Structures are given as C-alpha cells and as structure tokens.
Tab-separated table of C-alpha atoms in Angstrom:
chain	number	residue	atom	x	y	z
B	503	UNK	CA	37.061	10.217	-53.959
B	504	UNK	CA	34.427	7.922	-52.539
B	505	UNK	CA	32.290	9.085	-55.058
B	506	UNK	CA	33.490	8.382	-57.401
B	507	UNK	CA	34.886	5.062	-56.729
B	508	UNK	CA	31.490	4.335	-56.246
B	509	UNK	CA	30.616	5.584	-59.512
B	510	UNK	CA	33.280	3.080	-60.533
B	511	UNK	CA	31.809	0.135	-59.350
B	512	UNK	CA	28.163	0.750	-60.480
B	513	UNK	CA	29.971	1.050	-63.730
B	514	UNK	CA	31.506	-2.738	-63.319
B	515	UNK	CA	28.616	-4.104	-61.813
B	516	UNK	CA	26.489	-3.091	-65.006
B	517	UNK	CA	29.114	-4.206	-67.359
B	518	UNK	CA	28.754	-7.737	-65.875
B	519	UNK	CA	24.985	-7.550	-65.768
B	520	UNK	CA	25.309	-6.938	-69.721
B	521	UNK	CA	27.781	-9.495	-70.203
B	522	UNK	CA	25.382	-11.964	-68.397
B	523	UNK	CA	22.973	-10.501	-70.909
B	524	UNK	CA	24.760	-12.193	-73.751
B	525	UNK	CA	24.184	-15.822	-72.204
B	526	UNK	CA	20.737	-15.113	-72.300
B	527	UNK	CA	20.828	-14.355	-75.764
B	528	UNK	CA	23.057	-17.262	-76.303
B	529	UNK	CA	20.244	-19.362	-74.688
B	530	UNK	CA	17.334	-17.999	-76.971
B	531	UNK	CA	19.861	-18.461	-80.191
B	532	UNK	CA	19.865	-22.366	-79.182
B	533	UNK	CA	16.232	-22.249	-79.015
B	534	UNK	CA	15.894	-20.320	-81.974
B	535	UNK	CA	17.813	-23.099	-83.929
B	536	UNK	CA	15.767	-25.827	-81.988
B	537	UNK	CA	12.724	-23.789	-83.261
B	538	UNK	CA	13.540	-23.744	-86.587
B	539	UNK	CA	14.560	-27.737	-86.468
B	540	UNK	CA	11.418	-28.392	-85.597
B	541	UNK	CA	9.818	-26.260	-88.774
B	542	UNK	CA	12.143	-28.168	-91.242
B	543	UNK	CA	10.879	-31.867	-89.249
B	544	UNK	CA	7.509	-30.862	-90.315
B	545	UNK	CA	6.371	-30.426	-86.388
B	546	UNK	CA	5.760	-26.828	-86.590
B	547	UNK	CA	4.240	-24.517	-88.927
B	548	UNK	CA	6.311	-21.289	-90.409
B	549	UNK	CA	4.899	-18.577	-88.894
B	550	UNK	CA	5.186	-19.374	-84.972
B	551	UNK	CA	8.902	-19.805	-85.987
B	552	UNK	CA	8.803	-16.295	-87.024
B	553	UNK	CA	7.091	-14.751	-84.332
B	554	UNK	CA	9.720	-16.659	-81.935
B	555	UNK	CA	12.363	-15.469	-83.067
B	556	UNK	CA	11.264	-11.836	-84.194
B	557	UNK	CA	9.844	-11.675	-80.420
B	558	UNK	CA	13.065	-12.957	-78.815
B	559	UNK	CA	15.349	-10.500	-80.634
B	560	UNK	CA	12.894	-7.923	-79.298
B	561	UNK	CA	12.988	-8.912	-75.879
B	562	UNK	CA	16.972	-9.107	-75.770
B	563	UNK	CA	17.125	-5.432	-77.343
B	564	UNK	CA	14.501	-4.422	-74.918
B	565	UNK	CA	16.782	-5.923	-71.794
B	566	UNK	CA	19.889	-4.317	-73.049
B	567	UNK	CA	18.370	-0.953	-73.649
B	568	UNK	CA	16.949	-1.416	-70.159
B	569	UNK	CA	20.369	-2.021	-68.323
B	570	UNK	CA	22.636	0.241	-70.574
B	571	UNK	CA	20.095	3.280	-69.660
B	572	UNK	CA	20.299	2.053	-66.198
B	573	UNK	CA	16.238	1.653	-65.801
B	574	UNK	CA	17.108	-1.746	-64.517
B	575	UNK	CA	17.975	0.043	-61.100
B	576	UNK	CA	14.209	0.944	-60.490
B	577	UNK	CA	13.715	-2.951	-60.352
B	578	UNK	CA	14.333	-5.095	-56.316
B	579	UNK	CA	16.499	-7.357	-59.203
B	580	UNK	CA	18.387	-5.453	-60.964
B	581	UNK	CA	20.081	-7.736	-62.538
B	582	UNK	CA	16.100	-8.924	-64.117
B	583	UNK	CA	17.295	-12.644	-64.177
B	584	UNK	CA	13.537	-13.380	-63.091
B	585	UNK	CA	12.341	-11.115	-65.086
B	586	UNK	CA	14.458	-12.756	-68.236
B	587	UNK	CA	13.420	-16.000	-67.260
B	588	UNK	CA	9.581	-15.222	-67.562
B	589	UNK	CA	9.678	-13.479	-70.630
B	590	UNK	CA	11.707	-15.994	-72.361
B	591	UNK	CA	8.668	-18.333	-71.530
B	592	UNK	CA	6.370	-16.582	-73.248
B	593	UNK	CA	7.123	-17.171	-76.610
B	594	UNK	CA	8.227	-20.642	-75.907
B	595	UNK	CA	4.879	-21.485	-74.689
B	596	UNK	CA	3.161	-19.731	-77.765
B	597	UNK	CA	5.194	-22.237	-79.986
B	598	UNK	CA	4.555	-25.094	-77.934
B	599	UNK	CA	0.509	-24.947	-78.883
B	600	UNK	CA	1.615	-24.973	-82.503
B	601	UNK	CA	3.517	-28.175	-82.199
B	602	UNK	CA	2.388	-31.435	-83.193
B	603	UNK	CA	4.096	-33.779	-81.721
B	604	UNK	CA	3.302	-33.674	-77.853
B	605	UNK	CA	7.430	-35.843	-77.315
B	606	UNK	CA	8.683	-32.710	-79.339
B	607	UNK	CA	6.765	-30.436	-76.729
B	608	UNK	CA	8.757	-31.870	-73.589
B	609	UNK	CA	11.746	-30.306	-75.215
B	610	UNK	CA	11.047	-27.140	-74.161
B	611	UNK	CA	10.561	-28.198	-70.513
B	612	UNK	CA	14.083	-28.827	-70.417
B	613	UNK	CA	15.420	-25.670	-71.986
B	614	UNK	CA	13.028	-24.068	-69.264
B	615	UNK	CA	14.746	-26.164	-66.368
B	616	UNK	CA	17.996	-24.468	-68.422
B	617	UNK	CA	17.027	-21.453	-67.482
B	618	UNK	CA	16.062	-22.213	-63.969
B	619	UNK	CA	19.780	-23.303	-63.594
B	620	UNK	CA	20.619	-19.878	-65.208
B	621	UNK	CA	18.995	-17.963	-62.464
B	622	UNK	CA	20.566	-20.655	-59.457
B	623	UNK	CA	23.659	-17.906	-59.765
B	624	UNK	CA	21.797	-14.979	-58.562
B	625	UNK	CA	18.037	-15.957	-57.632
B	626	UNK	CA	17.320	-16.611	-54.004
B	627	UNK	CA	15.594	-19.942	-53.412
B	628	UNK	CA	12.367	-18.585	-53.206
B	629	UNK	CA	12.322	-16.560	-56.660
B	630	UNK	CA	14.246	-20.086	-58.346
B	631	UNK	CA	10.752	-21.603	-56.849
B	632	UNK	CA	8.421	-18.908	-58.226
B	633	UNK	CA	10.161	-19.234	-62.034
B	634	UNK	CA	9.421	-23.450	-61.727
B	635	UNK	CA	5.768	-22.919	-60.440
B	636	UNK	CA	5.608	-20.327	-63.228
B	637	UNK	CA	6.378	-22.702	-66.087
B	638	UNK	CA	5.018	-25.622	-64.414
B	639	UNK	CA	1.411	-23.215	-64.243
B	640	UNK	CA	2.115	-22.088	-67.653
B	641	UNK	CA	3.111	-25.506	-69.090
B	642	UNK	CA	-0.259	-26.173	-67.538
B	643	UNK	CA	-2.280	-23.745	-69.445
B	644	UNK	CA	-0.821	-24.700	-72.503
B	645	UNK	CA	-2.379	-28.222	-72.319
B	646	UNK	CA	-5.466	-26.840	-71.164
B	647	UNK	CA	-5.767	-24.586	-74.643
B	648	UNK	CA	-4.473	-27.725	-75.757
B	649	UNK	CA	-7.521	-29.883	-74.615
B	650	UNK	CA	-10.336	-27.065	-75.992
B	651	UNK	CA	-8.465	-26.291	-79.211
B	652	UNK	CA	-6.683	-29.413	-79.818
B	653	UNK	CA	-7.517	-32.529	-78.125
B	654	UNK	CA	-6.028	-35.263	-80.119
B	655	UNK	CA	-2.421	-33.991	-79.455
B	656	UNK	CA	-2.776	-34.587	-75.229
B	657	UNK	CA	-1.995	-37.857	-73.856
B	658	UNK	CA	-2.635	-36.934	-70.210
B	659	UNK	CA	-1.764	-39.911	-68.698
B	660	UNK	CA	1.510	-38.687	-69.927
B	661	UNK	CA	1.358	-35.164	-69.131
B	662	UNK	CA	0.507	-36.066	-65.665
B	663	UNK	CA	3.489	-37.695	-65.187
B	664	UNK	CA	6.022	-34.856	-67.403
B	665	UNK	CA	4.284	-32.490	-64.576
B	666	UNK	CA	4.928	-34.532	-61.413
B	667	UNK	CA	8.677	-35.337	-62.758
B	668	UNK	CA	8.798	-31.499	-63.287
B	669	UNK	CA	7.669	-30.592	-60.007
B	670	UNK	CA	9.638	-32.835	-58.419
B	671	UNK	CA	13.202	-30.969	-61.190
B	672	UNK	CA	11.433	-27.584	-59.170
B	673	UNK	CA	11.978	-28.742	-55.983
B	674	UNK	CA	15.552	-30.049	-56.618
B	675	UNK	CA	16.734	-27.004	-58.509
B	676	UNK	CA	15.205	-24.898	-55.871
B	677	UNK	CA	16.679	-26.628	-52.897
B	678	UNK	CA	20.248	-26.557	-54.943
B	679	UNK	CA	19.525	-22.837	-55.981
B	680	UNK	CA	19.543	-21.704	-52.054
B	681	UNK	CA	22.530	-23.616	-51.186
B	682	UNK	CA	24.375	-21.957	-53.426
B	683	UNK	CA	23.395	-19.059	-52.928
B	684	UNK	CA	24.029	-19.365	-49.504
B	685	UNK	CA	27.353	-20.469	-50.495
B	686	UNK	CA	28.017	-17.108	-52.487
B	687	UNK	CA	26.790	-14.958	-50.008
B	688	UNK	CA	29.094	-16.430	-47.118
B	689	UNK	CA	31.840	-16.569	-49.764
B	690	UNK	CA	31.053	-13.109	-50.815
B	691	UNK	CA	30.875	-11.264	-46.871
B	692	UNK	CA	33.821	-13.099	-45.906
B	693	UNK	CA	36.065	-11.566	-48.958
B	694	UNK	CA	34.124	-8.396	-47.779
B	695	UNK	CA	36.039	-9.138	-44.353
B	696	UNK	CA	39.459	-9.774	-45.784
B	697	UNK	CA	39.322	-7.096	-48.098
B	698	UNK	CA	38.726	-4.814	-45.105
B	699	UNK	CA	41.421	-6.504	-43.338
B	700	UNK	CA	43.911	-5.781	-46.065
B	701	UNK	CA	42.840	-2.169	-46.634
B	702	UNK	CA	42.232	-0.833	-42.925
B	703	UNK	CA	44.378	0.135	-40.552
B	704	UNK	CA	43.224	-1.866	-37.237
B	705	UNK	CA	44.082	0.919	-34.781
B	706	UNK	CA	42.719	4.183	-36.357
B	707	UNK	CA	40.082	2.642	-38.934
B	708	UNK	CA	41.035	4.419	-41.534
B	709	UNK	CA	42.864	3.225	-45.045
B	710	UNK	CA	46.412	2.094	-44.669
B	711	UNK	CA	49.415	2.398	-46.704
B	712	UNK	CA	48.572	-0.033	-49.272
B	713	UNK	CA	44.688	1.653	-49.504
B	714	UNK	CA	46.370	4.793	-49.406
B	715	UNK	CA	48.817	4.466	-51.958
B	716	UNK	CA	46.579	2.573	-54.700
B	717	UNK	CA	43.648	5.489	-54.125
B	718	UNK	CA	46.415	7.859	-54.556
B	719	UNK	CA	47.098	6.193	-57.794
B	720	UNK	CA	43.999	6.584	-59.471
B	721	UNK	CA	43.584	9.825	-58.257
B	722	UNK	CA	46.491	10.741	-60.722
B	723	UNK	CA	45.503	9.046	-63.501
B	724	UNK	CA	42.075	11.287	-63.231
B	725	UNK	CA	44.458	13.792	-62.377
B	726	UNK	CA	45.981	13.559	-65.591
B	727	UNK	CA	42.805	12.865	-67.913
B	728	UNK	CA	41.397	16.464	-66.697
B	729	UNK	CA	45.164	18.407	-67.005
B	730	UNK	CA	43.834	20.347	-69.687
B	731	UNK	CA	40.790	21.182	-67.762
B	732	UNK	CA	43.267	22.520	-64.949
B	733	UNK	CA	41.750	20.629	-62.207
B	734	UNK	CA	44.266	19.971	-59.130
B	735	UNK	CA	45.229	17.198	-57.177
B	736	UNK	CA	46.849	18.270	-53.816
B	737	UNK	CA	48.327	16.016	-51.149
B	738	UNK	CA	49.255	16.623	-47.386
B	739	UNK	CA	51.609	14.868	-45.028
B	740	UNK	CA	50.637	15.200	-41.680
B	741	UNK	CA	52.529	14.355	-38.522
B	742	UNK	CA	51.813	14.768	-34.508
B	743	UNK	CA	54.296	16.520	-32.751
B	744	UNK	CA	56.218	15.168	-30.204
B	745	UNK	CA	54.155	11.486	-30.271
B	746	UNK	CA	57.492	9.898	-28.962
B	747	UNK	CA	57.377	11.871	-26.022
B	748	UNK	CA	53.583	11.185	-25.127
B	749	UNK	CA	54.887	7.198	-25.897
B	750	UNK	CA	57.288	7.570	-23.236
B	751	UNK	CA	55.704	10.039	-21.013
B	752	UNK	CA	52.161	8.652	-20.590
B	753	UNK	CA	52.624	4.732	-22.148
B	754	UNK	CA	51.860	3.602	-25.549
B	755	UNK	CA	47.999	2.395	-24.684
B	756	UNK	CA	47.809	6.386	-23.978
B	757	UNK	CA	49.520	7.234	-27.621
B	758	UNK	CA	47.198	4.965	-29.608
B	759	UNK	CA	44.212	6.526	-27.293
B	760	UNK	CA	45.728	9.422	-29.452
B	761	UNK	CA	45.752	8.232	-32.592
B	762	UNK	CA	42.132	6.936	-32.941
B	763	UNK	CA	40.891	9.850	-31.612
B	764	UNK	CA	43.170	12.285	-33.724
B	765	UNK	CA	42.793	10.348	-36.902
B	766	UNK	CA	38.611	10.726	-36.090
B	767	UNK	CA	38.784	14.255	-35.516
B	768	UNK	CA	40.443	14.557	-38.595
B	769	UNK	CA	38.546	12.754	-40.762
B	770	UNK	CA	35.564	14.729	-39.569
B	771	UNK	CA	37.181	17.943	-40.394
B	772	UNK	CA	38.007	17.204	-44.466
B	773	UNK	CA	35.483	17.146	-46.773
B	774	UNK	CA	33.127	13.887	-47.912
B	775	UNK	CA	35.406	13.593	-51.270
B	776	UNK	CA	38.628	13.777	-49.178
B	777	UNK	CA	40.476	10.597	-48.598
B	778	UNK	CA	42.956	10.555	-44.878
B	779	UNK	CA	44.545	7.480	-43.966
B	780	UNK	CA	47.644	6.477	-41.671
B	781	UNK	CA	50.730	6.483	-43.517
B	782	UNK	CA	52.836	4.729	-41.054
B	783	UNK	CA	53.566	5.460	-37.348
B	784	UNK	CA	52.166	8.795	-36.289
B	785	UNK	CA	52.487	10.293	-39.804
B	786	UNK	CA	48.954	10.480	-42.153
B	787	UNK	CA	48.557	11.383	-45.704
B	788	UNK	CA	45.477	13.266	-47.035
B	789	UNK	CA	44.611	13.478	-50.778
B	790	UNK	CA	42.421	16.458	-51.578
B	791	UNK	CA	41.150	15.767	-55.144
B	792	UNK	CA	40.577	19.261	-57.154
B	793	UNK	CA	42.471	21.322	-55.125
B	794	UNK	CA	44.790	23.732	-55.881
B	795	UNK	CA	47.774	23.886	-53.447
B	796	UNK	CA	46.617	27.332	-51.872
B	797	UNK	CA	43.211	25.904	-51.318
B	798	UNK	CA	45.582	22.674	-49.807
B	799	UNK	CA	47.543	25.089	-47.321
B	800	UNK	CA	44.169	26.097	-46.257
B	801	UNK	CA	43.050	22.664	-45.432
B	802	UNK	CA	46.175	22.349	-43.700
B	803	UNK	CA	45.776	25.147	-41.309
B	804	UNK	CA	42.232	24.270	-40.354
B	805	UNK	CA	43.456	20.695	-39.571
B	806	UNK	CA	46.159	21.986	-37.282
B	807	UNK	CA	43.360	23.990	-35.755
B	808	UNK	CA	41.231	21.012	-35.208
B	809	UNK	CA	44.229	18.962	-33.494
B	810	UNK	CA	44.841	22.245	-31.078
B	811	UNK	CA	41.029	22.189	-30.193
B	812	UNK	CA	41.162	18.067	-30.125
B	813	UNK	CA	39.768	16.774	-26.658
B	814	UNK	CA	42.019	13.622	-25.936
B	815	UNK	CA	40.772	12.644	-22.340
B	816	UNK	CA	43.591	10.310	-21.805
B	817	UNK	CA	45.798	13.196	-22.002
B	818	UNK	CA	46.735	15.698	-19.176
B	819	UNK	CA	44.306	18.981	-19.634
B	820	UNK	CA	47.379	21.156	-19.764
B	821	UNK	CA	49.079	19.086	-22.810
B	822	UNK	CA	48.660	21.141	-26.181
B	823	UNK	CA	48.595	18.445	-29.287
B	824	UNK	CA	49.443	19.533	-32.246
B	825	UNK	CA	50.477	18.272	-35.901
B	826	UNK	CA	53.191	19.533	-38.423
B	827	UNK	CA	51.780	19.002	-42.082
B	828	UNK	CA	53.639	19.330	-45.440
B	829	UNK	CA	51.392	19.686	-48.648
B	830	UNK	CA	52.250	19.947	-52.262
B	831	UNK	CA	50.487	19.917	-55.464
B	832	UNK	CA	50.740	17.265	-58.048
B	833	UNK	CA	52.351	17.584	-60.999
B	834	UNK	CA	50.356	15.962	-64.075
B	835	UNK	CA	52.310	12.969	-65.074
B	836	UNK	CA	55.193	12.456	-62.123
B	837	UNK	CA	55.528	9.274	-60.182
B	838	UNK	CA	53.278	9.319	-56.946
B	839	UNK	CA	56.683	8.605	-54.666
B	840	UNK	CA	57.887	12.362	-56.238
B	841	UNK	CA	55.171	13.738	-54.994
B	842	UNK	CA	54.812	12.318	-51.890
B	843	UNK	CA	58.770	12.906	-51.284
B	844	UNK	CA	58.355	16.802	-51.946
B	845	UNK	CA	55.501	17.041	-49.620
B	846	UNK	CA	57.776	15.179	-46.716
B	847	UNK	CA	60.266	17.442	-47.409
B	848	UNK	CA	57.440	20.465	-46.726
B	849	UNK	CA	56.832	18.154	-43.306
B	850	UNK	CA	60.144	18.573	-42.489
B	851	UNK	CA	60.519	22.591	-43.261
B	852	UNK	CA	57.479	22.881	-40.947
B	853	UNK	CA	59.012	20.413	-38.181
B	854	UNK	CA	62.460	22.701	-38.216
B	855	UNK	CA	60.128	25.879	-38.247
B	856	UNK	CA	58.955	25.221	-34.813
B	857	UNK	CA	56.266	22.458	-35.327
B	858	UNK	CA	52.260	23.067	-35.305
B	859	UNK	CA	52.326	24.627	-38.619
B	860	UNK	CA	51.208	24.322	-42.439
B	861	UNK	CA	54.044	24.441	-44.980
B	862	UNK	CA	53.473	24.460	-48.498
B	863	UNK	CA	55.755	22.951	-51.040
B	864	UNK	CA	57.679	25.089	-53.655
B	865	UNK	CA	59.937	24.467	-56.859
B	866	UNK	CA	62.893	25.407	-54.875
B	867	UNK	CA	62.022	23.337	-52.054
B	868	UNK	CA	66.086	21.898	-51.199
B	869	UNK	CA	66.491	18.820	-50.518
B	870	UNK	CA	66.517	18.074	-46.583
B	871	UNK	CA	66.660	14.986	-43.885
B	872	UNK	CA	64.141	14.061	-41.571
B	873	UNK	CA	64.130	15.612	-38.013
B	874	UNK	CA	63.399	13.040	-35.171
C-alpha cells in the first residue's frame, strides 16, 4: 500500500514538473515573437531568428523528453529550473551579438530577470544568485565579442551602468528569492504537521479512522481495476479481549501502555505493503492488499500469535493478552461499509466462540449484535 501510494505521488509530482514545463515554453514563445519583431524592425538579420527559435523548440522537446522518461531524477534539481534557465540564455545571447541596436539589446536583460523570477518558486537563494551572475558573466562576454567583432555598436559608458543596475536586480531578486522560499518551506513542513495531525492516531501512531477509511478506499478502486486479473483485497477487524477489564483492573494509563505497544507489535508482524491502523477504541482494522481470504485467515492467526507472545511490562506476568479478529474478502464493486460490516460480524462469531481466535467471513455469515 505504501508503495504504491508512493508511486502515486512521484506520478503527481512529475505531472506538475511538466505542467511548469509549459510556462517555460510560454516564456520562449514571447521571446520568439520579440525575436521575430525585431527581424521585421530591421534590427536583426533572418537567420539568428531561425536558429532561435529552431534551438528553443529543441531545447523544450529535449526537457520534456527528459522529465516524461523520468531522467530528470538523476539531477540534485529535478525539477531543472536552473538548468532551464541557463539554456534558455544561450540562444538569447547568440541573438543579442546579431543585433544592432545596443537599446534593443537591454531587452533581453529583462526577459532574463523574467526568468530569474521564474526560478524564485523553487530555486534556493543561492542557485537564484548563480543564474544572475550567470547572465550578468554572459551578458558580459557578449559585449566583449562585441568590442573585437563589433565595436561601433558598444557604448560602455552605458553598458557599465545596464551591468551595475543589473547587479544590483541580482541582488534584489536573490534576497526576495530566499525569503520566499523560506516562506514555502515553513508553509510546506507545517501542512506536513497538520496533515499528520489529521491522519495519525496520537496514542498508537498509527493511521486513524479517517486515514484508514480513505486508504481503504483506493485500495478498492485498484481492487476493482485488476478484478479480471483475480487479485484480492482482504480486510481484518481486530479487537483485544477483555481491554475493559485491564481499564478497570490496572487503570487506563496501564490500557493505553497496551495499546501502543500492541498496535507496534502488530505492525511489525504484517508485511511492508500492509496497512493497520486503530479503528476506534481497542478495535484495529488491517487491509491486506492481494490477498485472498485464506491467505487473510492466515495473517489472522499469526497476529493472534504475536499478541499471545506480546511482552506488555505494565501488565502482570501471569495476564495472557489476546485479540479476537474477523476477516473477510472484498467483493469487487460493494461499498467499503459492506465490507467492513461482514468482517465485524466475523469479530463477533470469534468473540462468542471463546475469544483469541481467527474467524473468517462466509456468504452465510447471519446477521448478529455486538458482544460487550
């Protein structure tokens, strides 16, 4: 189960990386047009127009067919947002030599401080930095090229100043970059927190009710995608005998001593792609994804076995603990409270049977009450 929610989210996280693709490309289509408005001013030739845009559609393909084969992973930024940012700047500084008017030349500065913004949303201060120095440095080589090849477009006096202003845009978009950043991160741990909150069960530390029941939920609808490859989704309801007795007998600090012990020992005794958490109470449920309900009754017995050999040291040495479960296969298509209701109803058969014991659900399962 973990698994593949994991799975899950790699899946959403590259999504989003691809949809933040598309405003790059949205970003190079602006320049493209910019580009080309400069060709039909007369302040750059055809051909670097060309290779700009031929070159940019390159690059985006290149980026997507980077992320969707998921060879963007082998990168510390995965996302590439740097690495976007610096390629973008190539050909942009190629067609900057070609133009001939050095005020049409600044231009590009400020699409490149457009970019720098771009990356504010997931660079760290430092890498923001790095990208201005970057284009600042490359900005800077253009004018040298500019000075051996052609001289008469270079005001420096000028340039001097569009470098120190620049510097100066670095600085400020770097300083703003890390706050923000900052900002998300806090933002981001502290929904961590309250997510956690809302999905734990303080006590035991494992899911609640509400994680329970919505993991449950998917674990149908995969349930249901792979009917026709017959793969089964089995549930158990598991209870500890006699908890209102250790409650009264020993104090309730002693009974949840019991339960976040029990529910660790149990935990420990499913498998990695099992899911346990507390149901309410005393009572647990336990989702065993692909498994048949024979294979389920199995599970059962060896977690009755690992509650009988359970070492609770708040407990008297001569106390036996031990848990009544009810499990039950899923039927492809049935509401999750069905299911659920036919395994309790196992729980109960094995609570009237005498307690410490694995009952498995049936058809002809009647209807029954719960037994206190």
């Amino acid at each position: 189960m973990t698994r593949k929610d994991n799975n899950h989210s790699h899946q959403h996280v590259q999504l989003f990386r691809l949809r933040r693709l598309q405003w790059g490309v949205g970003s190079h289509l602006c320049t493209t047009t910019i580009v080309f408005a400069l060709y039909l001013l007369g302040l750059l030739p055809v051909a670097p127009a060309i290779i700009f845009a031929c070159s940019s559609v390159l690059l985006n393909v290149l980026f997507y067919l980077m992320i969707r084969s998921g060879f963007n992973e082998h990168f510390n930024d995965p996302s590439l947002t740097g690495l976007q940012i610096v390629c973008a700047l190539l050909p942009a500084v190629f067609v900057m030599y070609f133009i001939t008017n050095a005020q049409a030349r600044t231009v590009f500065l400020l699409i490149a401080t457009g970019t720098m913004v771009f990356g504010m949303f997931s660079l760290r201060r430092r890498a923001i930095r790095n990208v201005g120095w970057t284009i600042l440095a490359s900005y800077l080589a253009l004018l040298l090229a500019l000075q051996v090849g052609a001289p008469e477009r270079i005001d420096w006096r000028v340039e001097v100043v569009v470098m120190f202003a620049y510097a100066s845009v670095i600085y400020l978009v770097s300083y703003l970059g890390g706050k923000l950043v900052n900002m998300r991160s806090r933002l981001k741990a502290q929904n961590k927190q309250l997510e956690r909150m809302a999905s734990l069960d303080p006590l035991t530390d494992l899911p609640n009710r509400r994680a329970l029941m919505q993991t449950f939920q998917r674990a149908t609808h995969q349930a249901d995608r792979r009917d026709k490859d017959h793969e089964s989704l089995s549930i158990g309801l598991l209870d500890i005998d006699n908890f209102k007795q250790i409650n009264d007998s020993f104090g309730h600090d002693i009974g949840d001593a019991v339960l976040k012990k029990l529910s660790a020992k149990l935990r420990r005794t499913l498998r990695q792609e099992d899911f346990i958490g507390r149901f309410g109470g005393e009572e647990f449920l336990v989702l065993l994804p692909e498994t048949a309900l024979e294979a389920a009754e199995a599970t059962g017995q060896r977690l009755c076995e690992a509650t009988r050999q359970a070492v609770i040291e708040e407990l008297p040495v001569s106390y036996s603990l031990s848990v009544s479960i009810g499990v039950t296969e899923y039927r492809p298509g049935e509401k999750i409270e069905a299911t659920i209701k036919r395994a309790d109803r196992a729980l109960y058969e094995a609570k009237a049977g005498g307690r410490n014991r694995v009952i498995a659900a049936n058809h002809l399962l009647p209807e029954s009450g719960q037994v206190v």
